[in-house]
Amino acid sequence: DTGVSQDPRHKITKRGQNVTFRCDPISEHNRLYWYRQTLGQGPEFLTYFQNEAQLEKSRLLSDRFSAERPKGSFSTLEIQRTEQGDSAMYLCAARLAANTGELFFGEGSRLTVL
Amino acid sequence: RKEVEQDPGPFNVPEGATVAFNCTYSNSASQSFFWYRQDCRKEPKLLMSVYSSGNEDGRFTAQLNRASQYISLLIRDSKLSDSATYLCVAPGDTGFQKLVFGTGTRLLVSP
């Protein structure tokens, strides 16, 4: 158990609907990351937070995607107007140290867009 | 050039074999690197950190070659349980905070 929990674990939705995923990291891990992974690919960086500040966002992330970490603890990732291409595993990871610490992953939220 | 690049494999090896994976990275200022292991439909888990002096943990050895900008993972005496995808991780081009994963190298160890 890494201490990083994600909810929901699975989400099936129809194209055009909005979905939101939540990540709860360990309280000491002030750095939080979101990744997306599709079959046969490595996790693709989406964004990361240091405390409540979103410090970087992937250029690949369209404006339908938004992430927040309002109090520097849990984080949410929202996808608006979902498309079939959004179907993937969304992974949250937390990190303690600034430049040497490992990433601790949650079990992921699997999204299927019909 | 991709920030992190790996050969996707699969590497098919018999039990007991030695197998090595390489991974190249683009950010020459990178200081720390990692190898993660991912089992099918599971989240990635840290296998080893890789620093300038390399790292060894039992049958696993990770090395860093700064001149050529690659890291390697060597697995000796492969076990069936080593079958998994091995992901290389390095800082992205924008700095050490952004950790970028390679596509992963799939290893299949057979009896």
PDB file of C-alpha atoms in Angstrom:
ATOM      1  CA  ASP A   1       0.000   0.000   0.000  1.00  0.00           C
ATOM      2  CA  THR A   2       1.596   3.242  -1.199  1.00  0.00           C
ATOM      3  CA  GLY A   3      -0.817   5.438   0.699  1.00  0.00           C
ATOM      4  CA  VAL A   4      -2.062   7.041  -2.524  1.00  0.00           C
ATOM      5  CA  SER A   5      -5.717   6.337  -3.182  1.00  0.00           C
ATOM      6  CA  GLN A   6      -7.746   7.076  -6.286  1.00  0.00           C
ATOM      7  CA  ASP A   7     -11.462   7.160  -6.853  1.00  0.00           C
ATOM      8  CA  PRO A   8     -13.312   5.841  -8.741  1.00  0.00           C
ATOM      9  CA  ARG A   9     -11.313   2.816  -9.818  1.00  0.00           C
ATOM     10  CA  HIS A  10     -13.437   2.371 -12.918  1.00  0.00           C
ATOM     11  CA  LYS A  11     -15.650   4.775 -14.807  1.00  0.00           C
ATOM     12  CA  ILE A  12     -17.728   4.074 -17.897  1.00  0.00           C
ATOM     13  CA  THR A  13     -19.305   7.076 -19.529  1.00  0.00           C
ATOM     14  CA  LYS A  14     -20.879   8.146 -22.766  1.00  0.00           C
ATOM     15  CA  ARG A  15     -19.132  10.454 -25.163  1.00  0.00           C
ATOM     16  CA  GLY A  16     -19.797  14.082 -24.340  1.00  0.00           C
ATOM     17  CA  GLN A  17     -20.221  13.576 -20.598  1.00  0.00           C
ATOM     18  CA  ASN A  18     -17.957  15.106 -17.965  1.00  0.00           C
ATOM     19  CA  VAL A  19     -15.982  12.954 -15.548  1.00  0.00           C
ATOM     20  CA  THR A  20     -13.962  13.745 -12.454  1.00  0.00           C
ATOM     21  CA  PHE A  21     -11.282  11.673 -10.762  1.00  0.00           C
ATOM     22  CA  ARG A  22      -9.964  12.184  -7.278  1.00  0.00           C
ATOM     23  CA  CYS A  23      -6.562  11.445  -5.803  1.00  0.00           C
ATOM     24  CA  ASP A  24      -5.654  11.419  -2.113  1.00  0.00           C
ATOM     25  CA  PRO A  25      -1.896  11.286  -1.519  1.00  0.00           C
ATOM     26  CA  ILE A  26       0.050  10.820   1.681  1.00  0.00           C
ATOM     27  CA  SER A  27      -0.047  14.107   3.567  1.00  0.00           C
ATOM     28  CA  GLU A  28       3.751  14.518   3.633  1.00  0.00           C
ATOM     29  CA  HIS A  29       4.031  14.180  -0.145  1.00  0.00           C
ATOM     30  CA  ASN A  30       3.647  17.751  -1.301  1.00  0.00           C
ATOM     31  CA  ARG A  31       4.287  16.940  -4.949  1.00  0.00           C
ATOM     32  CA  LEU A  32       1.457  15.341  -6.847  1.00  0.00           C
ATOM     33  CA  TYR A  33       1.436  14.127 -10.458  1.00  0.00           C
ATOM     34  CA  TRP A  34      -1.190  13.000 -12.931  1.00  0.00           C
ATOM     35  CA  TYR A  35      -0.340  10.605 -15.745  1.00  0.00           C
ATOM     36  CA  ARG A  36      -2.393   8.926 -18.440  1.00  0.00           C
ATOM     37  CA  GLN A  37      -1.597   5.461 -19.720  1.00  0.00           C
ATOM     38  CA  THR A  38      -2.987   3.597 -22.704  1.00  0.00           C
ATOM     39  CA  LEU A  39      -2.389  -0.024 -23.618  1.00  0.00           C
ATOM     40  CA  GLY A  40       1.183  -0.758 -24.613  1.00  0.00           C
ATOM     41  CA  GLN A  41       2.454   2.696 -23.699  1.00  0.00           C
ATOM     42  CA  GLY A  42       4.249   4.102 -20.692  1.00  0.00           C
ATOM     43  CA  PRO A  43       2.544   6.629 -18.431  1.00  0.00           C
ATOM     44  CA  GLU A  44       2.244   9.981 -20.207  1.00  0.00           C
ATOM     45  CA  PHE A  45       2.821  13.079 -18.091  1.00  0.00           C
ATOM     46  CA  LEU A  46      -0.229  15.335 -17.772  1.00  0.00           C
ATOM     47  CA  THR A  47       0.482  17.775 -14.957  1.00  0.00           C
ATOM     48  CA  TYR A  48       1.985  18.189 -11.533  1.00  0.00           C
ATOM     49  CA  PHE A  49       1.465  20.209  -8.382  1.00  0.00           C
ATOM     50  CA  GLN A  50       3.712  21.411  -5.631  1.00  0.00           C
ATOM     51  CA  ASN A  51       1.350  21.932  -2.738  1.00  0.00           C
ATOM     52  CA  GLU A  52      -1.621  23.760  -4.266  1.00  0.00           C
ATOM     53  CA  ALA A  53       0.339  25.316  -7.162  1.00  0.00           C
ATOM     54  CA  GLN A  54       0.055  23.699 -10.574  1.00  0.00           C
ATOM     55  CA  LEU A  55       3.608  24.122 -11.844  1.00  0.00           C
ATOM     56  CA  GLU A  56       3.508  22.399 -15.189  1.00  0.00           C
ATOM     57  CA  LYS A  57       0.921  21.159 -17.629  1.00  0.00           C
ATOM     58  CA  SER A  58       1.607  19.019 -20.668  1.00  0.00           C
ATOM     59  CA  ARG A  59       1.218  20.649 -24.057  1.00  0.00           C
ATOM     60  CA  LEU A  60      -0.700  17.534 -25.042  1.00  0.00           C
ATOM     61  CA  LEU A  61      -3.414  18.344 -22.525  1.00  0.00           C
ATOM     62  CA  SER A  62      -6.354  19.956 -24.267  1.00  0.00           C
ATOM     63  CA  ASP A  63      -8.472  22.625 -22.644  1.00  0.00           C
ATOM     64  CA  ARG A  64     -11.069  19.945 -21.868  1.00  0.00           C
ATOM     65  CA  PHE A  65      -8.778  18.736 -19.099  1.00  0.00           C
ATOM     66  CA  SER A  66      -8.402  20.597 -15.836  1.00  0.00           C
ATOM     67  CA  ALA A  67      -6.757  19.653 -12.577  1.00  0.00           C
ATOM     68  CA  GLU A  68      -6.916  21.227  -9.166  1.00  0.00           C
ATOM     69  CA  ARG A  69      -5.397  20.774  -5.772  1.00  0.00           C
ATOM     70  CA  PRO A  70      -7.204  23.403  -3.759  1.00  0.00           C
ATOM     71  CA  LYS A  71      -5.694  22.903  -0.320  1.00  0.00           C
ATOM     72  CA  GLY A  72      -2.498  21.164  -1.249  1.00  0.00           C
ATOM     73  CA  SER A  73      -3.853  17.799  -0.191  1.00  0.00           C
ATOM     74  CA  PHE A  74      -6.244  15.866  -2.459  1.00  0.00           C
ATOM     75  CA  SER A  75      -6.417  16.598  -6.174  1.00  0.00           C
ATOM     76  CA  THR A  76      -9.095  16.287  -8.840  1.00  0.00           C
ATOM     77  CA  LEU A  77      -8.760  15.761 -12.574  1.00  0.00           C
ATOM     78  CA  GLU A  78     -11.790  16.706 -14.631  1.00  0.00           C
ATOM     79  CA  ILE A  79     -12.374  15.852 -18.262  1.00  0.00           C
ATOM     80  CA  GLN A  80     -15.140  17.773 -19.981  1.00  0.00           C
ATOM     81  CA  ARG A  81     -17.007  16.604 -23.072  1.00  0.00           C
ATOM     82  CA  THR A  82     -15.273  13.242 -23.075  1.00  0.00           C
ATOM     83  CA  GLU A  83     -14.203  11.657 -26.340  1.00  0.00           C
ATOM     84  CA  GLN A  84     -13.472   8.013 -27.098  1.00  0.00           C
ATOM     85  CA  GLY A  85      -9.785   8.873 -27.320  1.00  0.00           C
ATOM     86  CA  ASP A  86      -9.860   9.800 -23.635  1.00  0.00           C
ATOM     87  CA  SER A  87     -10.299   6.139 -22.709  1.00  0.00           C
ATOM     88  CA  ALA A  88      -7.229   5.280 -20.658  1.00  0.00           C
ATOM     89  CA  MET A  89      -5.930   4.626 -17.174  1.00  0.00           C
ATOM     90  CA  TYR A  90      -5.445   7.840 -15.222  1.00  0.00           C
ATOM     91  CA  LEU A  91      -2.697   7.470 -12.662  1.00  0.00           C
ATOM     92  CA  CYS A  92      -1.969   9.726  -9.743  1.00  0.00           C
ATOM     93  CA  ALA A  93       1.450   9.708  -8.106  1.00  0.00           C
ATOM     94  CA  ALA A  94       2.961  11.488  -5.141  1.00  0.00           C
ATOM     95  CA  ARG A  95       6.519  12.407  -4.401  1.00  0.00           C
ATOM     96  CA  LEU A  96       8.242  13.550  -1.237  1.00  0.00           C
ATOM     97  CA  ALA A  97      11.671  14.863  -2.178  1.00  0.00           C
ATOM     98  CA  ALA A  98      12.272  17.645  -4.659  1.00  0.00           C
ATOM     99  CA  ASN A  99      14.634  16.049  -7.114  1.00  0.00           C
ATOM    100  CA  THR A 100      15.515  12.565  -5.981  1.00  0.00           C
ATOM    101  CA  GLY A 101      12.398  11.066  -4.532  1.00  0.00           C
ATOM    102  CA  GLU A 102      10.575   8.202  -6.098  1.00  0.00           C
ATOM    103  CA  LEU A 103       6.985   8.406  -7.292  1.00  0.00           C
ATOM    104  CA  PHE A 104       4.382   6.478  -5.329  1.00  0.00           C
ATOM    105  CA  PHE A 105       1.437   5.568  -7.525  1.00  0.00           C
ATOM    106  CA  GLY A 106      -2.178   4.971  -6.744  1.00  0.00           C
ATOM    107  CA  GLU A 107      -3.938   2.046  -8.378  1.00  0.00           C
ATOM    108  CA  GLY A 108      -5.367   4.272 -11.077  1.00  0.00           C
ATOM    109  CA  SER A 109      -8.781   5.213 -12.404  1.00  0.00           C
ATOM    110  CA  ARG A 110      -9.732   3.408 -15.603  1.00  0.00           C
ATOM    111  CA  LEU A 111     -11.933   5.434 -17.929  1.00  0.00           C
ATOM    112  CA  THR A 112     -13.949   3.920 -20.745  1.00  0.00           C
ATOM    113  CA  VAL A 113     -15.768   6.318 -23.052  1.00  0.00           C
ATOM    114  CA  LEU A 114     -18.458   4.685 -25.156  1.00  0.00           C
TER     115      LEU A 114
ATOM    116  CA  ARG B   1      14.205  13.574 -29.926  1.00  0.00           C
ATOM    117  CA  LYS B   2      11.943  11.972 -27.326  1.00  0.00           C
ATOM    118  CA  GLU B   3      12.699  12.903 -23.739  1.00  0.00           C
ATOM    119  CA  VAL B   4      12.965   9.239 -22.741  1.00  0.00           C
ATOM    120  CA  GLU B   5      13.245   6.379 -25.205  1.00  0.00           C
ATOM    121  CA  GLN B   6      13.198   2.612 -24.749  1.00  0.00           C
ATOM    122  CA  ASP B   7      13.036  -0.451 -26.960  1.00  0.00           C
ATOM    123  CA  PRO B   8       9.500  -1.809 -26.396  1.00  0.00           C
ATOM    124  CA  GLY B   9      10.581  -5.436 -26.906  1.00  0.00           C
ATOM    125  CA  PRO B  10       9.300  -7.960 -26.079  1.00  0.00           C
ATOM    126  CA  PHE B  11      12.418  -9.646 -24.857  1.00  0.00           C
ATOM    127  CA  ASN B  12      11.811 -13.397 -24.654  1.00  0.00           C
ATOM    128  CA  VAL B  13      14.412 -15.162 -22.505  1.00  0.00           C
ATOM    129  CA  PRO B  14      14.652 -18.555 -20.784  1.00  0.00           C
ATOM    130  CA  GLU B  15      14.859 -18.874 -17.037  1.00  0.00           C
ATOM    131  CA  GLY B  16      18.361 -18.284 -15.771  1.00  0.00           C
ATOM    132  CA  ALA B  17      19.337 -15.993 -18.622  1.00  0.00           C
ATOM    133  CA  THR B  18      20.892 -12.571 -18.242  1.00  0.00           C
ATOM    134  CA  VAL B  19      19.083  -9.746 -19.991  1.00  0.00           C
ATOM    135  CA  ALA B  20      19.851  -6.055 -20.326  1.00  0.00           C
ATOM    136  CA  PHE B  21      17.716  -3.070 -21.252  1.00  0.00           C
ATOM    137  CA  ASN B  22      18.872   0.370 -22.269  1.00  0.00           C
ATOM    138  CA  CYS B  23      17.082   3.684 -22.097  1.00  0.00           C
ATOM    139  CA  THR B  24      18.188   7.019 -23.565  1.00  0.00           C
ATOM    140  CA  TYR B  25      17.272  10.434 -22.201  1.00  0.00           C
ATOM    141  CA  SER B  26      17.484  13.894 -23.727  1.00  0.00           C
ATOM    142  CA  ASN B  27      18.040  16.237 -20.766  1.00  0.00           C
ATOM    143  CA  SER B  28      21.808  16.264 -20.230  1.00  0.00           C
ATOM    144  CA  ALA B  29      21.376  18.068 -16.901  1.00  0.00           C
ATOM    145  CA  SER B  30      19.342  15.230 -15.410  1.00  0.00           C
ATOM    146  CA  GLN B  31      20.598  14.050 -12.039  1.00  0.00           C
ATOM    147  CA  SER B  32      18.371  11.192 -11.018  1.00  0.00           C
ATOM    148  CA  PHE B  33      16.767   8.328 -12.837  1.00  0.00           C
ATOM    149  CA  PHE B  34      14.577   5.411 -11.958  1.00  0.00           C
ATOM    150  CA  TRP B  35      13.543   1.996 -13.188  1.00  0.00           C
ATOM    151  CA  TYR B  36       9.953   1.027 -12.462  1.00  0.00           C
ATOM    152  CA  ARG B  37       8.328  -2.345 -12.892  1.00  0.00           C
ATOM    153  CA  GLN B  38       4.751  -2.649 -14.061  1.00  0.00           C
ATOM    154  CA  ASP B  39       2.747  -5.850 -14.026  1.00  0.00           C
ATOM    155  CA  CYS B  40      -0.205  -6.277 -16.336  1.00  0.00           C
ATOM    156  CA  ARG B  41      -3.070  -3.915 -15.411  1.00  0.00           C
ATOM    157  CA  LYS B  42      -1.283  -2.770 -12.263  1.00  0.00           C
ATOM    158  CA  GLU B  43       0.303   0.524 -11.296  1.00  0.00           C
ATOM    159  CA  PRO B  44       4.056   1.055 -11.747  1.00  0.00           C
ATOM    160  CA  LYS B  45       6.232   0.290  -8.737  1.00  0.00           C
ATOM    161  CA  LEU B  46       9.761   1.435  -8.089  1.00  0.00           C
ATOM    162  CA  LEU B  47      12.382  -1.174  -8.879  1.00  0.00           C
ATOM    163  CA  MET B  48      15.561   0.863  -8.501  1.00  0.00           C
ATOM    164  CA  SER B  49      16.861   4.383  -8.354  1.00  0.00           C
ATOM    165  CA  VAL B  50      19.886   5.110 -10.539  1.00  0.00           C
ATOM    166  CA  TYR B  51      22.484   7.626  -9.482  1.00  0.00           C
ATOM    167  CA  SER B  52      25.873   8.516 -10.903  1.00  0.00           C
ATOM    168  CA  SER B  53      27.588   5.604  -9.175  1.00  0.00           C
ATOM    169  CA  GLY B  54      25.036   3.095 -10.366  1.00  0.00           C
ATOM    170  CA  ASN B  55      23.066   0.782  -8.151  1.00  0.00           C
ATOM    171  CA  GLU B  56      22.929  -2.946  -7.461  1.00  0.00           C
ATOM    172  CA  ASP B  57      20.213  -4.872  -5.669  1.00  0.00           C
ATOM    173  CA  GLY B  58      20.548  -8.636  -5.733  1.00  0.00           C
ATOM    174  CA  ARG B  59      20.123  -9.829  -9.306  1.00  0.00           C
ATOM    175  CA  PHE B  60      19.440  -6.321 -10.590  1.00  0.00           C
ATOM    176  CA  THR B  61      22.070  -3.768 -11.582  1.00  0.00           C
ATOM    177  CA  ALA B  62      21.406  -0.290 -12.919  1.00  0.00           C
ATOM    178  CA  GLN B  63      24.071   1.864 -14.530  1.00  0.00           C
ATOM    179  CA  LEU B  64      24.229   5.440 -15.764  1.00  0.00           C
ATOM    180  CA  ASN B  65      26.298   6.567 -18.755  1.00  0.00           C
ATOM    181  CA  ARG B  66      26.280  10.359 -18.814  1.00  0.00           C
ATOM    182  CA  ALA B  67      28.477  10.735 -21.868  1.00  0.00           C
ATOM    183  CA  SER B  68      26.044   8.805 -24.026  1.00  0.00           C
ATOM    184  CA  GLN B  69      22.978   9.800 -22.015  1.00  0.00           C
ATOM    185  CA  TYR B  70      21.626   6.383 -21.309  1.00  0.00           C
ATOM    186  CA  ILE B  71      20.822   4.201 -18.356  1.00  0.00           C
ATOM    187  CA  SER B  72      20.769   0.453 -18.318  1.00  0.00           C
ATOM    188  CA  LEU B  73      19.156  -2.312 -16.306  1.00  0.00           C
ATOM    189  CA  LEU B  74      20.763  -5.732 -16.075  1.00  0.00           C
ATOM    190  CA  ILE B  75      18.857  -8.711 -14.735  1.00  0.00           C
ATOM    191  CA  ARG B  76      20.871 -11.810 -13.927  1.00  0.00           C
ATOM    192  CA  ASP B  77      19.512 -15.329 -13.438  1.00  0.00           C
ATOM    193  CA  SER B  78      16.064 -14.401 -14.732  1.00  0.00           C
ATOM    194  CA  LYS B  79      13.066 -15.828 -12.922  1.00  0.00           C
ATOM    195  CA  LEU B  80       9.574 -16.465 -14.252  1.00  0.00           C
ATOM    196  CA  SER B  81       8.382 -13.799 -11.823  1.00  0.00           C
ATOM    197  CA  ASP B  82      10.551 -11.198 -13.558  1.00  0.00           C
ATOM    198  CA  SER B  83       8.106 -11.203 -16.475  1.00  0.00           C
ATOM    199  CA  ALA B  84       6.749  -7.665 -16.546  1.00  0.00           C
ATOM    200  CA  THR B  85       7.188  -4.315 -18.268  1.00  0.00           C
ATOM    201  CA  TYR B  86      10.181  -2.282 -17.171  1.00  0.00           C
ATOM    202  CA  LEU B  87       9.773   1.470 -17.372  1.00  0.00           C
ATOM    203  CA  CYS B  88      12.638   3.913 -17.534  1.00  0.00           C
ATOM    204  CA  VAL B  89      12.048   7.291 -15.858  1.00  0.00           C
ATOM    205  CA  ALA B  90      14.045  10.493 -16.210  1.00  0.00           C
ATOM    206  CA  PRO B  91      13.501  14.214 -15.726  1.00  0.00           C
ATOM    207  CA  GLY B  92      11.940  15.930 -18.715  1.00  0.00           C
ATOM    208  CA  ASP B  93      13.397  18.748 -20.728  1.00  0.00           C
ATOM    209  CA  THR B  94      11.791  21.407 -18.547  1.00  0.00           C
ATOM    210  CA  GLY B  95      13.555  20.353 -15.364  1.00  0.00           C
ATOM    211  CA  PHE B  96      13.886  17.753 -12.662  1.00  0.00           C
ATOM    212  CA  GLN B  97      10.367  18.162 -11.301  1.00  0.00           C
ATOM    213  CA  LYS B  98       8.714  16.665 -14.362  1.00  0.00           C
ATOM    214  CA  LEU B  99       9.375  12.939 -14.477  1.00  0.00           C
ATOM    215  CA  VAL B 100       8.915  11.363 -17.880  1.00  0.00           C
ATOM    216  CA  PHE B 101       8.399   7.666 -18.539  1.00  0.00           C
ATOM    217  CA  GLY B 102       9.587   5.675 -21.488  1.00  0.00           C
ATOM    218  CA  THR B 103       7.193   3.405 -23.337  1.00  0.00           C
ATOM    219  CA  GLY B 104       8.461   0.448 -21.321  1.00  0.00           C
ATOM    220  CA  THR B 105      10.285  -2.722 -22.279  1.00  0.00           C
ATOM    221  CA  ARG B 106       8.331  -5.925 -21.981  1.00  0.00           C
ATOM    222  CA  LEU B 107      10.174  -8.960 -20.619  1.00  0.00           C
ATOM    223  CA  LEU B 108       8.867 -12.499 -20.931  1.00  0.00           C
ATOM    224  CA  VAL B 109      10.773 -15.187 -19.054  1.00  0.00           C
ATOM    225  CA  SER B 110       9.879 -18.711 -20.090  1.00  0.00           C
ATOM    226  CA  PRO B 111      10.553 -22.087 -18.408  1.00  0.00           C
TER     227      PRO B 111
END
